[in-house]
PDB file of C-alpha atoms in Angstrom:
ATOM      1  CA  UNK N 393       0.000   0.000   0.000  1.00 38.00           C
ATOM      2  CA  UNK N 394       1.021   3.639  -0.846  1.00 39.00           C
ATOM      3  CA  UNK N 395       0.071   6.937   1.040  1.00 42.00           C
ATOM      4  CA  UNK N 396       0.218  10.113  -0.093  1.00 38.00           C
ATOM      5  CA  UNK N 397      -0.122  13.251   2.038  1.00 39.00           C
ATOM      6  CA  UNK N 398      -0.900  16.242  -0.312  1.00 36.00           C
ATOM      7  CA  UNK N 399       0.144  19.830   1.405  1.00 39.00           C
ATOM      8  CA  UNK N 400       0.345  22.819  -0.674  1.00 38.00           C
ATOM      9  CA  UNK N 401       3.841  23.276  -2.980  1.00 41.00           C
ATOM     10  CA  UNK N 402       4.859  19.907  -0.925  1.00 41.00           C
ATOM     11  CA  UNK N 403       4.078  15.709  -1.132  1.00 41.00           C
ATOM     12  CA  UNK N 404       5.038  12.919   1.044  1.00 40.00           C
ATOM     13  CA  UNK N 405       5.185   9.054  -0.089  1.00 37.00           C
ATOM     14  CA  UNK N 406       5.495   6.073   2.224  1.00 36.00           C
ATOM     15  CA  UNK N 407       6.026   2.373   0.692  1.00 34.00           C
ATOM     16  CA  UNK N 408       4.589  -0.340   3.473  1.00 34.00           C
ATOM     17  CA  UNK N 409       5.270   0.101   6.687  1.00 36.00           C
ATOM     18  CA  UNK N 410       6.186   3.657   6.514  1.00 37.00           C
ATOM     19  CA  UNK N 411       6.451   6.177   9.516  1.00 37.00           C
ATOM     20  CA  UNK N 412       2.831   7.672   9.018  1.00 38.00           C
ATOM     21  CA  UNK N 413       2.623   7.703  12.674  1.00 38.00           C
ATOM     22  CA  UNK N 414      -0.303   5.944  14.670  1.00 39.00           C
ATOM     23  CA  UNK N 415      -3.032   8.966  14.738  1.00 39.00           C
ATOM     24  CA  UNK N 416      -4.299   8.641  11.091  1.00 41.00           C
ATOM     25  CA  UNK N 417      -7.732   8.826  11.484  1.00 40.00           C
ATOM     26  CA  UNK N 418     -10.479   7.196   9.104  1.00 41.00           C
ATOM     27  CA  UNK N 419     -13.516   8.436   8.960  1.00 42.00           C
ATOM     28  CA  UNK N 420     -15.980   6.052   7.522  1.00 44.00           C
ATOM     29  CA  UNK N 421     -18.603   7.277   5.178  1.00 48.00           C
ATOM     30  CA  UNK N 422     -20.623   6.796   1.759  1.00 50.00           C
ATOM     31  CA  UNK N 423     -17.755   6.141  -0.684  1.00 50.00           C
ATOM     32  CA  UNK N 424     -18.380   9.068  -3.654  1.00 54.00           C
ATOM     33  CA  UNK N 425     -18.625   7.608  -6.990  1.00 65.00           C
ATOM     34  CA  UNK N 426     -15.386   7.677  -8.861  1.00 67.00           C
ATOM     35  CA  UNK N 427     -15.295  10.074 -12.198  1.00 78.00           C
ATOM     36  CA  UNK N 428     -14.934   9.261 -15.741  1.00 77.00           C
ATOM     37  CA  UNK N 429     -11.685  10.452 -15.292  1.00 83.00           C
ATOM     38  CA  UNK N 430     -10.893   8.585 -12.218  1.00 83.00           C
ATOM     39  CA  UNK N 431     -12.190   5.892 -13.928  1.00 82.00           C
ATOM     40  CA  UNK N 432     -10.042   6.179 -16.970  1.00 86.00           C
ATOM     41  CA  UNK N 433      -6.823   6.810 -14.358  1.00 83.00           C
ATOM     42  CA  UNK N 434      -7.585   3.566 -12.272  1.00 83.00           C
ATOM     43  CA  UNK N 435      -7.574   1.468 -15.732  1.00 86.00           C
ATOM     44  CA  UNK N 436      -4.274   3.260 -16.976  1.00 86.00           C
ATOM     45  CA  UNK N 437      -2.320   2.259 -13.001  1.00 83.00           C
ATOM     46  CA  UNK N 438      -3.459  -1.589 -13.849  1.00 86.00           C
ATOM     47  CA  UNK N 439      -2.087  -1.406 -16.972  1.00 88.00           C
ATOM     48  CA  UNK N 440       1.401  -0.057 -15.786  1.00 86.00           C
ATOM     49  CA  UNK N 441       1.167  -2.582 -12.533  1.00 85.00           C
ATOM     50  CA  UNK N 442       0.196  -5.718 -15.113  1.00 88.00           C
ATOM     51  CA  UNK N 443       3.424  -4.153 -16.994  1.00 88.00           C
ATOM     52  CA  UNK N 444       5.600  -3.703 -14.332  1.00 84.00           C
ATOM     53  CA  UNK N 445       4.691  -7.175 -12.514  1.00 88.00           C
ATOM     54  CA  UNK N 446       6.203  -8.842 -16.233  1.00 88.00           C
ATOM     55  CA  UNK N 447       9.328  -7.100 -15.912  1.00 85.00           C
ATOM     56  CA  UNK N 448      10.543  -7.736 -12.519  1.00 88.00           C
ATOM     57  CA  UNK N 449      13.232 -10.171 -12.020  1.00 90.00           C
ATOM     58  CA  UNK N 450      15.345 -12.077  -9.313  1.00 90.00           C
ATOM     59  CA  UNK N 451      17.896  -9.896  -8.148  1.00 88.00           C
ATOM     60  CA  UNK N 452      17.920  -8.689  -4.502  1.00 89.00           C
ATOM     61  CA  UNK N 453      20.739  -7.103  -1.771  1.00 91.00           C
ATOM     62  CA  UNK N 454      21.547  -7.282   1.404  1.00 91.00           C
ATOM     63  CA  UNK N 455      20.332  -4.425   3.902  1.00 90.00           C
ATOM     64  CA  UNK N 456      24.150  -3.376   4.277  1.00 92.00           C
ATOM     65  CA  UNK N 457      24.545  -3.248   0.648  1.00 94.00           C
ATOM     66  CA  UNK N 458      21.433  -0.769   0.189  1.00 94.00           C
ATOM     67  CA  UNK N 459      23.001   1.353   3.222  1.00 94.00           C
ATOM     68  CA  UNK N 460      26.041   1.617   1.230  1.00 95.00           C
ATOM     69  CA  UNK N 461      24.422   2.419  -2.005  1.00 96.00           C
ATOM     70  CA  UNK N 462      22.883   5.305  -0.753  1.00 96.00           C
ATOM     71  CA  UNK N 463      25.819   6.538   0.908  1.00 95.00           C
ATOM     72  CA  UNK N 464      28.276   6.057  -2.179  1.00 96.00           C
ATOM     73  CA  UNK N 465      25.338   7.270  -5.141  1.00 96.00           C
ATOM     74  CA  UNK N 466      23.331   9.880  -2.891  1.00 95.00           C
ATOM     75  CA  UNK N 467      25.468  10.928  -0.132  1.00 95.00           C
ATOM     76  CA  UNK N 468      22.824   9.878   2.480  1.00 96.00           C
ATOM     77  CA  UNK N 469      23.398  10.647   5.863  1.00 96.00           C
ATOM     78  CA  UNK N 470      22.092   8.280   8.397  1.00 96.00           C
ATOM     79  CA  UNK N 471      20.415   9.987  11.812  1.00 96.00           C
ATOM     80  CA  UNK N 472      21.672   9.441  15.147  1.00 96.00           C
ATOM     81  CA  UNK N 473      19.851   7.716  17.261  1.00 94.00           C
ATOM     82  CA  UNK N 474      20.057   9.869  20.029  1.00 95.00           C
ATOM     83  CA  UNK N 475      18.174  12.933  18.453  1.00 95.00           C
ATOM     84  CA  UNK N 476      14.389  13.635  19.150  1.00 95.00           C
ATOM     85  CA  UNK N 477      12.934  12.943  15.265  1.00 94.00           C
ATOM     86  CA  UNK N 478      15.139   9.397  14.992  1.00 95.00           C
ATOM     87  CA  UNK N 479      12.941   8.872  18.403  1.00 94.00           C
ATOM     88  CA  UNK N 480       9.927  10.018  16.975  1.00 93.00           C
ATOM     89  CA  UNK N 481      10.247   8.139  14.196  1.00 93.00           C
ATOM     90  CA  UNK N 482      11.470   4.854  15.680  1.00 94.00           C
ATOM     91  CA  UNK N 483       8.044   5.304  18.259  1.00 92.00           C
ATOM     92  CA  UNK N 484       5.662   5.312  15.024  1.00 90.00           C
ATOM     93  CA  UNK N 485       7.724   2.603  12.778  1.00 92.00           C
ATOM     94  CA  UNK N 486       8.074  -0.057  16.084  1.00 94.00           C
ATOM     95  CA  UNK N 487       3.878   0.298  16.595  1.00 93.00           C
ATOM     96  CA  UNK N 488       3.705  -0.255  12.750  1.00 90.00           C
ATOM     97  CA  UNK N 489       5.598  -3.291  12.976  1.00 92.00           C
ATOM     98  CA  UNK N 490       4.228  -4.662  15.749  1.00 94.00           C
ATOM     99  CA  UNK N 491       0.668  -4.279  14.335  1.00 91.00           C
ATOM    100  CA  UNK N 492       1.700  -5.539  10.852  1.00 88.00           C
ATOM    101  CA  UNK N 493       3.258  -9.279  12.778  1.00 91.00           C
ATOM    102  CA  UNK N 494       2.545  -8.946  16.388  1.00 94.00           C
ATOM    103  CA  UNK N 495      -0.695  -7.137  17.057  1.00 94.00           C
ATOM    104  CA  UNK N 496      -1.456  -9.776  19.808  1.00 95.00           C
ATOM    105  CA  UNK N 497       1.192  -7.872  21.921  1.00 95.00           C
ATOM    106  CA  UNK N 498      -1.480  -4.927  22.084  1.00 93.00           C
ATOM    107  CA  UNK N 499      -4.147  -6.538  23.148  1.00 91.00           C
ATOM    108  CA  UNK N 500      -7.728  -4.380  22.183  1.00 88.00           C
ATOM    109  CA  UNK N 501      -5.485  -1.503  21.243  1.00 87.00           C
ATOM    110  CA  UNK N 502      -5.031  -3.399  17.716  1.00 86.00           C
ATOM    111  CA  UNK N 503      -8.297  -2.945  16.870  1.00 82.00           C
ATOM    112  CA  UNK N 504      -9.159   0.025  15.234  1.00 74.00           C
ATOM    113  CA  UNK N 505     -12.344   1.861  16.297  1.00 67.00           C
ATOM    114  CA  UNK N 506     -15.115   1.952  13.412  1.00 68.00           C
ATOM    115  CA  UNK N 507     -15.893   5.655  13.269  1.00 64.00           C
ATOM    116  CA  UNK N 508     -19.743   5.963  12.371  1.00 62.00           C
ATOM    117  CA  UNK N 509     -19.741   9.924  11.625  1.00 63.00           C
ATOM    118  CA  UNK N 510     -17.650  13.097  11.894  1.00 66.00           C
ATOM    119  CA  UNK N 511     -18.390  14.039  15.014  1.00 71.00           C
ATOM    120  CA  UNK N 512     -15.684  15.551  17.505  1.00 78.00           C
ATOM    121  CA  UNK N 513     -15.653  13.107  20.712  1.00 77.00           C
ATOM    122  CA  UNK N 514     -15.986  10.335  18.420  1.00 76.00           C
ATOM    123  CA  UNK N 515     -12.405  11.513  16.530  1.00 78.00           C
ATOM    124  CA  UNK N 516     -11.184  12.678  19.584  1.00 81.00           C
ATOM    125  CA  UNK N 517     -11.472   9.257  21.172  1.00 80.00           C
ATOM    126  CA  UNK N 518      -9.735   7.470  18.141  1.00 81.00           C
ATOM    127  CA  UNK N 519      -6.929   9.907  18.452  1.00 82.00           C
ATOM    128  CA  UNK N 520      -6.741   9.246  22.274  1.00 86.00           C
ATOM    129  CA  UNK N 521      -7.005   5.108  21.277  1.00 84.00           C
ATOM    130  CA  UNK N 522      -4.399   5.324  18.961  1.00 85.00           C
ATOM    131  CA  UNK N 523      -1.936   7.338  21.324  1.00 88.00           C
ATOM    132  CA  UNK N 524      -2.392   4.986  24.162  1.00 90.00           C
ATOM    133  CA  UNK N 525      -1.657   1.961  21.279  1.00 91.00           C
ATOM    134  CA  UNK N 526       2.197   3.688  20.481  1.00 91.00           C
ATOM    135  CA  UNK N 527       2.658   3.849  24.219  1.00 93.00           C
ATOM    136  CA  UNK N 528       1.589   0.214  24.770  1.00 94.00           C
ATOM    137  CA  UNK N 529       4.156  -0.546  21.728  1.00 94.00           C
ATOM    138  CA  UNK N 530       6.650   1.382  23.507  1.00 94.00           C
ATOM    139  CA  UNK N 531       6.297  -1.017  26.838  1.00 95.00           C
ATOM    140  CA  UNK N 532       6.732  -4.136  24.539  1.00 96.00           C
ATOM    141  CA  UNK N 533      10.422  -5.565  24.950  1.00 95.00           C
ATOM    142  CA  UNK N 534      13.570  -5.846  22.883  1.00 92.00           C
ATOM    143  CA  UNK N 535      13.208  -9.021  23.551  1.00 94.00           C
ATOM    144  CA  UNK N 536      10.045 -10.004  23.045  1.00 95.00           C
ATOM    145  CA  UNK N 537      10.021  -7.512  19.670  1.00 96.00           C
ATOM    146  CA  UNK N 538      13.418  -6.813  18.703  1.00 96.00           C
ATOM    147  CA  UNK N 539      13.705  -3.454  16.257  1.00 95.00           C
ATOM    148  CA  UNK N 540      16.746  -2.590  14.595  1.00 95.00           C
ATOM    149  CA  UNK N 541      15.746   0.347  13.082  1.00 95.00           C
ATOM    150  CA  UNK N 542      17.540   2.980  11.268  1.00 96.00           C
ATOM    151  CA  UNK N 543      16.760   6.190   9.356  1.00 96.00           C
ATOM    152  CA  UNK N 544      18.999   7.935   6.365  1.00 96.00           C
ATOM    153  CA  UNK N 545      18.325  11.247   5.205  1.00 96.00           C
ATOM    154  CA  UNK N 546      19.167  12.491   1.644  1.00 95.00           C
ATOM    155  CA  UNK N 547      19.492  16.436   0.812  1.00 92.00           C
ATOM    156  CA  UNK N 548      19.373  17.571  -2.911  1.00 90.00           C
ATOM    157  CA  UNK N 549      18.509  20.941  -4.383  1.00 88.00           C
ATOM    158  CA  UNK N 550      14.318  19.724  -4.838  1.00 87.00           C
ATOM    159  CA  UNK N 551      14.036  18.661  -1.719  1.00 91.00           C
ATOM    160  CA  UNK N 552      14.708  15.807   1.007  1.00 92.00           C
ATOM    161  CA  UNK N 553      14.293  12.250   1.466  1.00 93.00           C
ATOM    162  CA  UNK N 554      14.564   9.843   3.314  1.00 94.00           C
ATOM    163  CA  UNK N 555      14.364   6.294   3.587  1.00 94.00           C
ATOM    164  CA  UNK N 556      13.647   4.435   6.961  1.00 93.00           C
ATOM    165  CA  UNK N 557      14.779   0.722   7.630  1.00 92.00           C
ATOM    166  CA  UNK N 558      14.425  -2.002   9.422  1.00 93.00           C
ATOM    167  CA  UNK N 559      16.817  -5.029   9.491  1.00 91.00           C
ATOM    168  CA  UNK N 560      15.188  -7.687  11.593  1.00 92.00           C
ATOM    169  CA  UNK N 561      11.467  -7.277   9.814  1.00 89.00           C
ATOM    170  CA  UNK N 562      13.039  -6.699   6.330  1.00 85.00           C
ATOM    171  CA  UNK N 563      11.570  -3.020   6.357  1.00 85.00           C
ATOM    172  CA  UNK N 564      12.041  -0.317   3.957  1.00 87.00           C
ATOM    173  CA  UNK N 565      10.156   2.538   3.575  1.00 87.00           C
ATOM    174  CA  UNK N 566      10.507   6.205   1.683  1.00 88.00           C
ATOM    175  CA  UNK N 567       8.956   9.740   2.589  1.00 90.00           C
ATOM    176  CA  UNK N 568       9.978  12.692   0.768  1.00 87.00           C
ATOM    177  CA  UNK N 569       9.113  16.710   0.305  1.00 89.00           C
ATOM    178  CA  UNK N 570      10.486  19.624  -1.329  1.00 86.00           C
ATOM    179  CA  UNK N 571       8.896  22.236  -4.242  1.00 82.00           C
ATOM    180  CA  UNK N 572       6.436  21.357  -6.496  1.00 80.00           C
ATOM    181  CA  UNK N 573       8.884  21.553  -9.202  1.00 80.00           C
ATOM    182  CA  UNK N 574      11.630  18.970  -7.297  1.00 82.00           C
ATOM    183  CA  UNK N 575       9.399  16.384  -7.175  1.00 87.00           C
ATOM    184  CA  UNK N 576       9.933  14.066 -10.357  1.00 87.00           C
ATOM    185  CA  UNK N 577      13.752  14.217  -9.083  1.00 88.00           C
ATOM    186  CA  UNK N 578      12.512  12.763  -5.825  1.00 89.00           C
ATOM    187  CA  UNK N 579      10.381  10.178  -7.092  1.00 88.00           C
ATOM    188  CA  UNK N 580      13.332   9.607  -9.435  1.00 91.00           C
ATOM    189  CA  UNK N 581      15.579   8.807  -6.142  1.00 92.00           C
ATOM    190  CA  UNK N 582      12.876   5.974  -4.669  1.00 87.00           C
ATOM    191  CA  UNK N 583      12.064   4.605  -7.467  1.00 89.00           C
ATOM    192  CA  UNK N 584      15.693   3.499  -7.976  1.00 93.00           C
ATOM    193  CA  UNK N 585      16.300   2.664  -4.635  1.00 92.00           C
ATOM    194  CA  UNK N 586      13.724   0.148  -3.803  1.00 88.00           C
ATOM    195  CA  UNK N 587      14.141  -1.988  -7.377  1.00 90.00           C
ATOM    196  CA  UNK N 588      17.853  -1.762  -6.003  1.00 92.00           C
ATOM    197  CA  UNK N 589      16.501  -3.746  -2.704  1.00 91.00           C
ATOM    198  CA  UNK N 590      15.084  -5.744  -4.975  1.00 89.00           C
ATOM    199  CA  UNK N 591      13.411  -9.269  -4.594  1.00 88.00           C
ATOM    200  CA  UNK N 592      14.084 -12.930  -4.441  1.00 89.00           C
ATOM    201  CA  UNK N 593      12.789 -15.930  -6.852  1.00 91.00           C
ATOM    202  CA  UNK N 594      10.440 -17.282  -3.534  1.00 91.00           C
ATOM    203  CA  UNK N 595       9.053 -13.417  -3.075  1.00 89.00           C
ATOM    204  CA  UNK N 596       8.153 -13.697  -6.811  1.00 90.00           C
ATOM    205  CA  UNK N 597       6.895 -16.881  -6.994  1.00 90.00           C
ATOM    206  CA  UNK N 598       4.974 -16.382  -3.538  1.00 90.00           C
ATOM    207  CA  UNK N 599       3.962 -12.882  -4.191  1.00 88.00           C
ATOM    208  CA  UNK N 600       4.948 -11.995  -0.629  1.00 85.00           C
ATOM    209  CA  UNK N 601       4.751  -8.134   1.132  1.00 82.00           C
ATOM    210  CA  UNK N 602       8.419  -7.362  -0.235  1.00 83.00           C
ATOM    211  CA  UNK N 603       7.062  -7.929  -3.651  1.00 86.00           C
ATOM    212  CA  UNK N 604       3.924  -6.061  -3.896  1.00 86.00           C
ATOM    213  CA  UNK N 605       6.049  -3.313  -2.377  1.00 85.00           C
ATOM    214  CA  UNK N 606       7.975  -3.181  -5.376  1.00 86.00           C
ATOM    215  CA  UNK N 607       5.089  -3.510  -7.796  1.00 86.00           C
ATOM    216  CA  UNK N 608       3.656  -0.734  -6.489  1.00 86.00           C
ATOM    217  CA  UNK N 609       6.987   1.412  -6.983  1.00 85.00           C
ATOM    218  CA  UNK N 610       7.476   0.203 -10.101  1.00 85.00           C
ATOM    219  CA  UNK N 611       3.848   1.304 -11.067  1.00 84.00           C
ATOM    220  CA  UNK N 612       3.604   4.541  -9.234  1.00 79.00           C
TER     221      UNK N 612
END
């Protein structure tokens, strides 16, 4: 799955398991009927994702390999651990993980509230849910749900990126944002990244997460 977060003369995109952060609220609702045009765009992404899934091949590396690569090609910079937005982000991407393979470790906090209308307590109390479900992720053990997570940041004249891993759950995720007019050099960076990552012969031929992840960059 792929998010976008639209802000004016700015755009963010996260590939699975991104650092969204756990207070994205969803508010449920009569779904609007698609456009022609929405129509015609939807048809046009299948086409490029039927494409894409026939040209993607068997060739993977390592996490250490990737680290290097954007070191050596992009002159990434990797975060230290100690600051306050590695910690923010390593609070949001261990309470994504843990939901994605472990959500038994929150208990009721996994489940996400169905929200029946727009009204204020009723957000307000998701918001409060989902705060209390990062702090319950927080409590869980290195031991009982080890993270090795780690966060490089790339600065170019469009813009910045970055790209947030992890090495025990096989995580990789991208978020960028810059000026309207930096962002096909952005998308230009993450789209050779992740084919970089790559993908094995069983994530192919088993259609695992790892590989959808890459159809969907390769289709984007």
């Amino acid at each position: 799955m792929k998010r976008f977060r639209k802000r004016k003369r700015a755009e963010a995109v996260s590939i699975i398991g991104g650092a969204d952060g756990p207070t994205n609220v969803f508010i449920a609702g009569k779904p609007e009927r698609r456009s022609f045009i929405e129509k015609i765009r939807q048809r046009r992404y299948l086409r490029k994702k039927k494409r894409a899934a026939s040209l993607i091949r068997p060739k993977s590396h390592t996490f250490e390999e990737v680290e290097a690569y954007l070191k050596d090609v992009y002159n990434a910079v990797e975060l230290p651990k100690e600051s306050s937005y590695y910690q923010e982000q390593y609070k949001c991407e261990k309470e994504s993980l843990i939901m994605n393979y472990r959500p038994e470790l929150l208990g009721e906090l996994s489940k996400f509230p169905k929200l029946r209308g727009r009204d204020r307590a009723s957000i307000e109390e998701c918001i409060r849910r989902a705060e209390k479900r990062i702090e319950a992720a927080q409590a869980v053990s290195n031991e009982l749900f080890p993270v090795d997570f780690h966060l490089y940041r790339i600065h170019t004249k469009a813009g910045r990126i970055e790209f947030s891993m992890d090495r025990i759950w096989g995580m990789i995720s991208c978020s960028y944002s810059g000026k309207k007019g930096g962002m096909k050099r952005l998308r230009a960076i993450y789209k050779d990244v992740y084919p970089y990552y790559g993908v094995t012969k069983e994530d192919i031929r088993n259609k695992t997460k790892g590989y959808q992840e890459l159809l969907t960059v390769l289709a984007d």
